[in-house]
């Protein structure tokens, strides 16, 4: 009775278990929502379903995939397609310079013979040089578009279409494939406006009514309630629950999605956190691709650790990048009572703000330079430190750089051959410690830390967090942005949740799970007014 | 020992290793073919001194992230202008005046180098990511444009102009100016005195000592171009000072990771501009040193291919399109020129018919550049 069953699926990446005995069943004609935070294992599960090479090149997976109750062994996305599984991607896989019809039929074109191909096919018989039958293809495309009630002309170029229409072209392409049984939507509404999203959900219902099983990956709770029949929730790679929509509600879903992952020790009331405002954001907008900030106003108190949380793509990463001036920024930033010059990283550094980027390898490090140079370079350039005079020249003071690097290596427990080692040869955790050491060398009043524990092992994670706490105790104000709510709750004094580029609210670390879940999903505004 | 060679030869060191083995092989063959090793080595040293600064001009450009300086001919033309102006205005018939001529040539070359480098740097800042191809063709066009300029520029000195018609000569001798001045400065030379038939050691062009003939003169026809090598080492030292200054560190950070540099409050375009200007200035000075060693300055199409030998030399020395050190210059210039100098007579002796040695030079030059270019992009995957 299930069109798709995934039974007891487990997956390990290099000893790191990312999926543990996950079960997922989809009935024909139902809309089944797959719900989970970033990193809950949704993508990995879909990679398994589509036989992506990243799965098979890392030792495959445990468990069983059944289609129409028959076990299948899917080794490539192409085989998945043959089994009737289609995917509508989050980022559109369309060719802008081709027409809608050409995009829908790409690599599956209907053909007709021509004189050259007729001769060649006497030998080759593969029709590779046959002429594309434009009219027949357009007819097929029309049928698929009509199924979605899409009136647009099939000869329109994709490049000029609005985003919402592109999504529909993707769907049309999938339903044009013969024998489609299951269609996966990977966070399809993330890039859509509200009305476009509603249209999409109507189309999904229509497809489901035609007997296709729909798997709908999302983290928007109201959409689940709006259109899903059943919902499966994953958390930390584990199956949490599968519920019928009628038996559940938004609050319960939020709670199940976030869950309590670590014991949070109630923090002693903090000394040193007064009411003095060190940083004040006023209608801050940052044009960072994929992490747009759309008018955030927020006050940060001297001496606190402010956590910034939220789901991926909602804009939480953009805030720190905007303060640093790395992406076009508008609005007003008051730092220590004075307005900060926008879009000028040098001015921000000069004013005493340091930044540990979320993009460690892309922005955070000079990979082809030594640890010691990495640690010293920013301070040398902004504060003229680590220099010595040599006649009319100012040369870098290699001795001082070496001494400083050695003390930092000791303090932050950077595992390396020595201060001269290139940072590209370090592990992720040790690279992160170098980034932190570089920022701390600037002796900033305010430290911005983005995703400090992303992609590093658990031991290094603890060290990094402990170091942040220690710096904070020594008086440094810290704004830490992280996708890991648990880690924010373990060290932050307050947590600001960003949703859709705006401040959804500020919560106490001890606030209930459901509040966090609802706020991140954009279903709860306000929260505790601290 | 074998393992250590294997480790050394692996990866980035491979071209350097292959060329080193090849060079030793050629020297061995040359020895058995009764070539004068002394002459081979001294010719190598002379070419080393001549080319050193040109190869050094690759360093700032690579470190600033604009890739090997394929625009070297642009700087070279600045150097040629410096030499022409010096020859036009500084009479150099008296010995001491040749030094003034050389100095003026270098100073004017630096001025043109800064100006051309500035324009060229502005261009490169607009084409980030495809600097190498753009640089090559910018240089080609500039060389072509200057071919017209050489015809119409109003130089009056008769020794520079065609005897009849308009314009400057293709090849201008520097016999009467500072040609060979640095080669001979403080140099050591073994010369056969044609009158006495004895071998003499000549120091600094003048002092000489007679040496008893031990019958090994063929191996001893050796000279050490002290002045030129000293100038090269001085240039290396100045560049070393620069890349360890605050500005130099900023330039290297920009070259290593522009995004990092932005986040550290650095001006990426300014650092790249400085790197390109410095490279162009070094190329301009480099061609002055090259020409005085060669004894001629060459105009028109001569500068067009200048960049490739210098690029090949630094790559052989161990540099890549993203990373270069002064040690790469010192090693690479020696290996590259060593092979060319030793390979030429060996090739001519082994295979009848001329032209082979030049084919050989071209294969090495372009082969090494091709090898290095295939390595680009490895960084982003690392």
PDB file of C-alpha atoms in Angstrom, chain A residues 51-242:
ATOM      1  CA  UNK A  51      21.608   7.130  -5.085  1.00  0.00           C
ATOM      2  CA  UNK A  52      23.945  10.123  -5.039  1.00  0.00           C
ATOM      3  CA  UNK A  53      27.607   9.265  -5.421  1.00  0.00           C
ATOM      4  CA  UNK A  54      28.425  11.017  -2.147  1.00  0.00           C
ATOM      5  CA  UNK A  55      26.615   8.142  -0.418  1.00  0.00           C
ATOM      6  CA  UNK A  56      28.197   5.301  -2.338  1.00  0.00           C
ATOM      7  CA  UNK A  57      31.696   6.729  -2.302  1.00  0.00           C
ATOM      8  CA  UNK A  58      31.573   6.901   1.494  1.00  0.00           C
ATOM      9  CA  UNK A  59      30.623   3.300   2.110  1.00  0.00           C
ATOM     10  CA  UNK A  60      26.934   3.186   1.196  1.00  0.00           C
ATOM     11  CA  UNK A  61      24.190   2.931   3.820  1.00  0.00           C
ATOM     12  CA  UNK A  62      22.337   0.389   5.921  1.00  0.00           C
ATOM     13  CA  UNK A  63      18.670  -0.360   5.522  1.00  0.00           C
ATOM     14  CA  UNK A  64      16.289  -0.930   2.683  1.00  0.00           C
ATOM     15  CA  UNK A  65      14.480   1.121   0.057  1.00  0.00           C
ATOM     16  CA  UNK A  66      11.256  -0.355  -1.380  1.00  0.00           C
ATOM     17  CA  UNK A  67       9.245   0.973  -4.283  1.00  0.00           C
ATOM     18  CA  UNK A  68       5.791  -0.535  -4.697  1.00  0.00           C
ATOM     19  CA  UNK A  69       6.865  -3.021  -2.009  1.00  0.00           C
ATOM     20  CA  UNK A  70       9.745  -4.323  -4.121  1.00  0.00           C
ATOM     21  CA  UNK A  71      13.290  -3.773  -2.813  1.00  0.00           C
ATOM     22  CA  UNK A  72      15.368  -1.615  -5.127  1.00  0.00           C
ATOM     23  CA  UNK A  73      19.031  -0.804  -5.224  1.00  0.00           C
ATOM     24  CA  UNK A  74      19.433   2.744  -6.494  1.00  0.00           C
ATOM     25  CA  UNK A  75      23.008   3.540  -7.425  1.00  0.00           C
ATOM     26  CA  UNK A  76      22.554   6.786  -9.364  1.00  0.00           C
ATOM     27  CA  UNK A  77      20.063   9.633  -9.830  1.00  0.00           C
ATOM     28  CA  UNK A  78      19.402   8.240 -13.284  1.00  0.00           C
ATOM     29  CA  UNK A  79      18.254   4.926 -11.812  1.00  0.00           C
ATOM     30  CA  UNK A  80      16.072   6.802  -9.358  1.00  0.00           C
ATOM     31  CA  UNK A  81      14.421   8.455 -12.324  1.00  0.00           C
ATOM     32  CA  UNK A  82      13.882   5.045 -13.940  1.00  0.00           C
ATOM     33  CA  UNK A  83      12.144   3.891 -10.769  1.00  0.00           C
ATOM     34  CA  UNK A  84       9.746   6.796 -11.002  1.00  0.00           C
ATOM     35  CA  UNK A  85      11.241   9.111  -8.411  1.00  0.00           C
ATOM     36  CA  UNK A  86      11.452  12.760  -9.385  1.00  0.00           C
ATOM     37  CA  UNK A  87      12.899  15.785  -7.661  1.00  0.00           C
ATOM     38  CA  UNK A  88      12.075  19.471  -7.766  1.00  0.00           C
ATOM     39  CA  UNK A  89      15.236  21.223  -6.717  1.00  0.00           C
ATOM     40  CA  UNK A  90      15.635  24.133  -4.385  1.00  0.00           C
ATOM     41  CA  UNK A  91      18.026  25.774  -6.789  1.00  0.00           C
ATOM     42  CA  UNK A  92      16.518  25.603 -10.213  1.00  0.00           C
ATOM     43  CA  UNK A  93      18.196  23.261 -12.631  1.00  0.00           C
ATOM     44  CA  UNK A  94      17.022  25.072 -15.727  1.00  0.00           C
ATOM     45  CA  UNK A  95      18.857  26.456 -18.751  1.00  0.00           C
ATOM     46  CA  UNK A  96      17.958  30.157 -18.978  1.00  0.00           C
ATOM     47  CA  UNK A  97      18.563  30.508 -22.718  1.00  0.00           C
ATOM     48  CA  UNK A  98      16.251  27.609 -23.624  1.00  0.00           C
ATOM     49  CA  UNK A  99      12.483  27.765 -23.984  1.00  0.00           C
ATOM     50  CA  UNK A 100      10.154  26.203 -21.434  1.00  0.00           C
ATOM     51  CA  UNK A 101       9.435  23.367 -23.819  1.00  0.00           C
ATOM     52  CA  UNK A 102      13.128  22.693 -24.452  1.00  0.00           C
ATOM     53  CA  UNK A 103      13.823  22.682 -20.732  1.00  0.00           C
ATOM     54  CA  UNK A 104      11.008  20.264 -20.030  1.00  0.00           C
ATOM     55  CA  UNK A 105      12.097  17.798 -22.700  1.00  0.00           C
ATOM     56  CA  UNK A 106      15.866  18.197 -22.359  1.00  0.00           C
ATOM     57  CA  UNK A 107      17.652  14.912 -23.098  1.00  0.00           C
ATOM     58  CA  UNK A 108      14.289  13.189 -23.565  1.00  0.00           C
ATOM     59  CA  UNK A 109      13.336  14.933 -26.806  1.00  0.00           C
ATOM     60  CA  UNK A 110      10.980  13.376 -29.290  1.00  0.00           C
ATOM     61  CA  UNK A 111      12.851  12.900 -32.547  1.00  0.00           C
ATOM     62  CA  UNK A 112      12.243  12.451 -36.239  1.00  0.00           C
ATOM     63  CA  UNK A 113      14.639  11.100 -38.833  1.00  0.00           C
ATOM     64  CA  UNK A 114      16.455  13.254 -41.372  1.00  0.00           C
ATOM     65  CA  UNK A 115      18.499  12.155 -44.413  1.00  0.00           C
ATOM     66  CA  UNK A 116      21.820  12.230 -42.590  1.00  0.00           C
ATOM     67  CA  UNK A 117      20.608  10.417 -39.495  1.00  0.00           C
ATOM     68  CA  UNK A 118      18.771   7.889 -41.625  1.00  0.00           C
ATOM     69  CA  UNK A 119      22.054   6.893 -43.268  1.00  0.00           C
ATOM     70  CA  UNK A 120      24.080   6.936 -40.086  1.00  0.00           C
ATOM     71  CA  UNK A 121      21.471   4.983 -38.158  1.00  0.00           C
ATOM     72  CA  UNK A 122      21.862   2.142 -40.651  1.00  0.00           C
ATOM     73  CA  UNK A 123      25.096   1.522 -38.765  1.00  0.00           C
ATOM     74  CA  UNK A 124      24.821   3.329 -35.412  1.00  0.00           C
ATOM     75  CA  UNK A 125      21.106   2.849 -34.671  1.00  0.00           C
ATOM     76  CA  UNK A 126      21.181   5.299 -31.777  1.00  0.00           C
ATOM     77  CA  UNK A 127      19.234   8.201 -33.355  1.00  0.00           C
ATOM     78  CA  UNK A 128      21.787  10.654 -31.987  1.00  0.00           C
ATOM     79  CA  UNK A 129      21.710  12.788 -35.098  1.00  0.00           C
ATOM     80  CA  UNK A 130      17.960  12.750 -35.622  1.00  0.00           C
ATOM     81  CA  UNK A 131      16.163  16.074 -35.764  1.00  0.00           C
ATOM     82  CA  UNK A 132      14.351  17.273 -32.659  1.00  0.00           C
ATOM     83  CA  UNK A 133      10.619  17.313 -33.360  1.00  0.00           C
ATOM     84  CA  UNK A 134       9.839  20.765 -31.991  1.00  0.00           C
ATOM     85  CA  UNK A 135       6.102  20.535 -32.473  1.00  0.00           C
ATOM     86  CA  UNK A 136       5.732  17.154 -30.757  1.00  0.00           C
ATOM     87  CA  UNK A 137       7.882  18.317 -27.839  1.00  0.00           C
ATOM     88  CA  UNK A 138       5.827  21.446 -27.458  1.00  0.00           C
ATOM     89  CA  UNK A 139       2.639  19.327 -27.385  1.00  0.00           C
ATOM     90  CA  UNK A 140       4.050  17.205 -24.555  1.00  0.00           C
ATOM     91  CA  UNK A 141       5.169  20.300 -22.665  1.00  0.00           C
ATOM     92  CA  UNK A 142       1.707  21.795 -23.090  1.00  0.00           C
ATOM     93  CA  UNK A 143       0.110  18.714 -21.561  1.00  0.00           C
ATOM     94  CA  UNK A 144       2.415  18.876 -18.543  1.00  0.00           C
ATOM     95  CA  UNK A 145       1.859  22.618 -18.084  1.00  0.00           C
ATOM     96  CA  UNK A 146      -1.893  22.178 -18.378  1.00  0.00           C
ATOM     97  CA  UNK A 147      -1.835  19.623 -15.603  1.00  0.00           C
ATOM     98  CA  UNK A 148      -0.499  22.444 -13.421  1.00  0.00           C
ATOM     99  CA  UNK A 149      -2.994  24.963 -14.800  1.00  0.00           C
ATOM    100  CA  UNK A 150      -0.158  27.013 -16.131  1.00  0.00           C
ATOM    101  CA  UNK A 151      -1.327  29.075 -19.056  1.00  0.00           C
ATOM    102  CA  UNK A 152       2.085  30.418 -20.061  1.00  0.00           C
ATOM    103  CA  UNK A 153       3.301  29.877 -23.632  1.00  0.00           C
ATOM    104  CA  UNK A 154       5.606  26.865 -23.894  1.00  0.00           C
ATOM    105  CA  UNK A 155       7.957  28.731 -26.261  1.00  0.00           C
ATOM    106  CA  UNK A 156       8.789  31.447 -23.722  1.00  0.00           C
ATOM    107  CA  UNK A 157      12.432  31.647 -22.718  1.00  0.00           C
ATOM    108  CA  UNK A 158      13.092  30.584 -19.138  1.00  0.00           C
ATOM    109  CA  UNK A 159      15.482  33.482 -18.508  1.00  0.00           C
ATOM    110  CA  UNK A 160      12.745  36.087 -18.193  1.00  0.00           C
ATOM    111  CA  UNK A 161      10.366  34.095 -16.000  1.00  0.00           C
ATOM    112  CA  UNK A 162       9.579  35.050 -12.415  1.00  0.00           C
ATOM    113  CA  UNK A 163      10.952  32.698  -9.787  1.00  0.00           C
ATOM    114  CA  UNK A 164       7.555  31.167  -9.087  1.00  0.00           C
ATOM    115  CA  UNK A 165       7.125  30.165 -12.703  1.00  0.00           C
ATOM    116  CA  UNK A 166      10.557  28.588 -12.878  1.00  0.00           C
ATOM    117  CA  UNK A 167       9.539  26.309 -10.070  1.00  0.00           C
ATOM    118  CA  UNK A 168       6.513  25.258 -12.060  1.00  0.00           C
ATOM    119  CA  UNK A 169       8.645  24.524 -15.106  1.00  0.00           C
ATOM    120  CA  UNK A 170      10.714  22.200 -12.932  1.00  0.00           C
ATOM    121  CA  UNK A 171       7.571  20.467 -11.751  1.00  0.00           C
ATOM    122  CA  UNK A 172       6.279  20.206 -15.319  1.00  0.00           C
ATOM    123  CA  UNK A 173       9.522  18.561 -16.322  1.00  0.00           C
ATOM    124  CA  UNK A 174       9.157  15.964 -13.600  1.00  0.00           C
ATOM    125  CA  UNK A 175       5.532  15.129 -14.335  1.00  0.00           C
ATOM    126  CA  UNK A 176       6.286  14.847 -18.040  1.00  0.00           C
ATOM    127  CA  UNK A 177       8.507  11.877 -17.242  1.00  0.00           C
ATOM    128  CA  UNK A 178       6.706   8.605 -17.739  1.00  0.00           C
ATOM    129  CA  UNK A 179       5.756   6.496 -14.738  1.00  0.00           C
ATOM    130  CA  UNK A 180       6.355   9.173 -12.107  1.00  0.00           C
ATOM    131  CA  UNK A 181       5.393   7.682  -8.741  1.00  0.00           C
ATOM    132  CA  UNK A 182       7.034   9.858  -6.124  1.00  0.00           C
ATOM    133  CA  UNK A 183       7.908  13.518  -6.473  1.00  0.00           C
ATOM    134  CA  UNK A 184      10.244  15.107  -3.942  1.00  0.00           C
ATOM    135  CA  UNK A 185      10.054  18.851  -3.270  1.00  0.00           C
ATOM    136  CA  UNK A 186      13.235  20.079  -1.582  1.00  0.00           C
ATOM    137  CA  UNK A 187      12.270  23.177   0.433  1.00  0.00           C
ATOM    138  CA  UNK A 188      10.418  24.536  -2.572  1.00  0.00           C
ATOM    139  CA  UNK A 189       8.896  27.529  -0.839  1.00  0.00           C
ATOM    140  CA  UNK A 190      12.170  28.945   0.457  1.00  0.00           C
ATOM    141  CA  UNK A 191      12.587  31.213  -2.549  1.00  0.00           C
ATOM    142  CA  UNK A 192       8.918  31.958  -3.211  1.00  0.00           C
ATOM    143  CA  UNK A 193       6.659  34.794  -2.161  1.00  0.00           C
ATOM    144  CA  UNK A 194       3.643  33.953  -0.050  1.00  0.00           C
ATOM    145  CA  UNK A 195       1.161  33.880  -2.940  1.00  0.00           C
ATOM    146  CA  UNK A 196       3.549  31.868  -5.091  1.00  0.00           C
ATOM    147  CA  UNK A 197       3.897  29.409  -2.243  1.00  0.00           C
ATOM    148  CA  UNK A 198       0.143  29.064  -2.027  1.00  0.00           C
ATOM    149  CA  UNK A 199      -0.042  28.382  -5.778  1.00  0.00           C
ATOM    150  CA  UNK A 200       2.627  25.772  -5.425  1.00  0.00           C
ATOM    151  CA  UNK A 201       0.766  24.003  -2.650  1.00  0.00           C
ATOM    152  CA  UNK A 202      -2.380  23.979  -4.759  1.00  0.00           C
ATOM    153  CA  UNK A 203      -0.402  22.369  -7.565  1.00  0.00           C
ATOM    154  CA  UNK A 204       0.951  19.790  -5.152  1.00  0.00           C
ATOM    155  CA  UNK A 205      -2.557  18.901  -4.071  1.00  0.00           C
ATOM    156  CA  UNK A 206      -3.576  18.552  -7.702  1.00  0.00           C
ATOM    157  CA  UNK A 207      -0.685  16.207  -8.428  1.00  0.00           C
ATOM    158  CA  UNK A 208      -1.460  14.169  -5.339  1.00  0.00           C
ATOM    159  CA  UNK A 209      -5.049  13.849  -6.525  1.00  0.00           C
ATOM    160  CA  UNK A 210      -3.642  12.211  -9.687  1.00  0.00           C
ATOM    161  CA  UNK A 211      -2.128   9.465  -7.551  1.00  0.00           C
ATOM    162  CA  UNK A 212       1.449  10.681  -7.253  1.00  0.00           C
ATOM    163  CA  UNK A 213       3.055  10.394  -3.821  1.00  0.00           C
ATOM    164  CA  UNK A 214       4.553  13.701  -2.779  1.00  0.00           C
ATOM    165  CA  UNK A 215       7.408  14.123  -0.340  1.00  0.00           C
ATOM    166  CA  UNK A 216       7.570  17.693   0.835  1.00  0.00           C
ATOM    167  CA  UNK A 217      10.731  18.786   2.621  1.00  0.00           C
ATOM    168  CA  UNK A 218      10.300  21.954   4.613  1.00  0.00           C
ATOM    169  CA  UNK A 219      10.815  23.659   7.915  1.00  0.00           C
ATOM    170  CA  UNK A 220       7.769  25.929   7.658  1.00  0.00           C
ATOM    171  CA  UNK A 221       5.241  24.551  10.088  1.00  0.00           C
ATOM    172  CA  UNK A 222       2.191  26.352   8.771  1.00  0.00           C
ATOM    173  CA  UNK A 223       2.794  24.903   5.319  1.00  0.00           C
ATOM    174  CA  UNK A 224       2.803  21.436   6.810  1.00  0.00           C
ATOM    175  CA  UNK A 225      -0.527  22.102   8.473  1.00  0.00           C
ATOM    176  CA  UNK A 226      -1.840  23.737   5.324  1.00  0.00           C
ATOM    177  CA  UNK A 227      -1.218  21.002   2.816  1.00  0.00           C
ATOM    178  CA  UNK A 228       0.329  17.821   4.198  1.00  0.00           C
ATOM    179  CA  UNK A 229      -1.591  14.640   4.958  1.00  0.00           C
ATOM    180  CA  UNK A 230       1.067  13.146   7.153  1.00  0.00           C
ATOM    181  CA  UNK A 231       4.349  14.385   8.561  1.00  0.00           C
ATOM    182  CA  UNK A 232       7.588  12.690   9.566  1.00  0.00           C
ATOM    183  CA  UNK A 233       9.937  14.541  11.884  1.00  0.00           C
ATOM    184  CA  UNK A 234      13.691  13.998  12.026  1.00  0.00           C
ATOM    185  CA  UNK A 235      16.029  15.361  14.651  1.00  0.00           C
ATOM    186  CA  UNK A 236      19.798  14.815  14.867  1.00  0.00           C
ATOM    187  CA  UNK A 237      19.594  12.004  12.325  1.00  0.00           C
ATOM    188  CA  UNK A 238      16.937  10.154  14.254  1.00  0.00           C
ATOM    189  CA  UNK A 239      13.343   9.451  13.451  1.00  0.00           C
ATOM    190  CA  UNK A 240      11.247  11.260  16.051  1.00  0.00           C
ATOM    191  CA  UNK A 241       7.667  10.749  14.988  1.00  0.00           C
ATOM    192  CA  UNK A 242       5.299  10.241  12.089  1.00  0.00           C
TER     193      UNK A 242
END
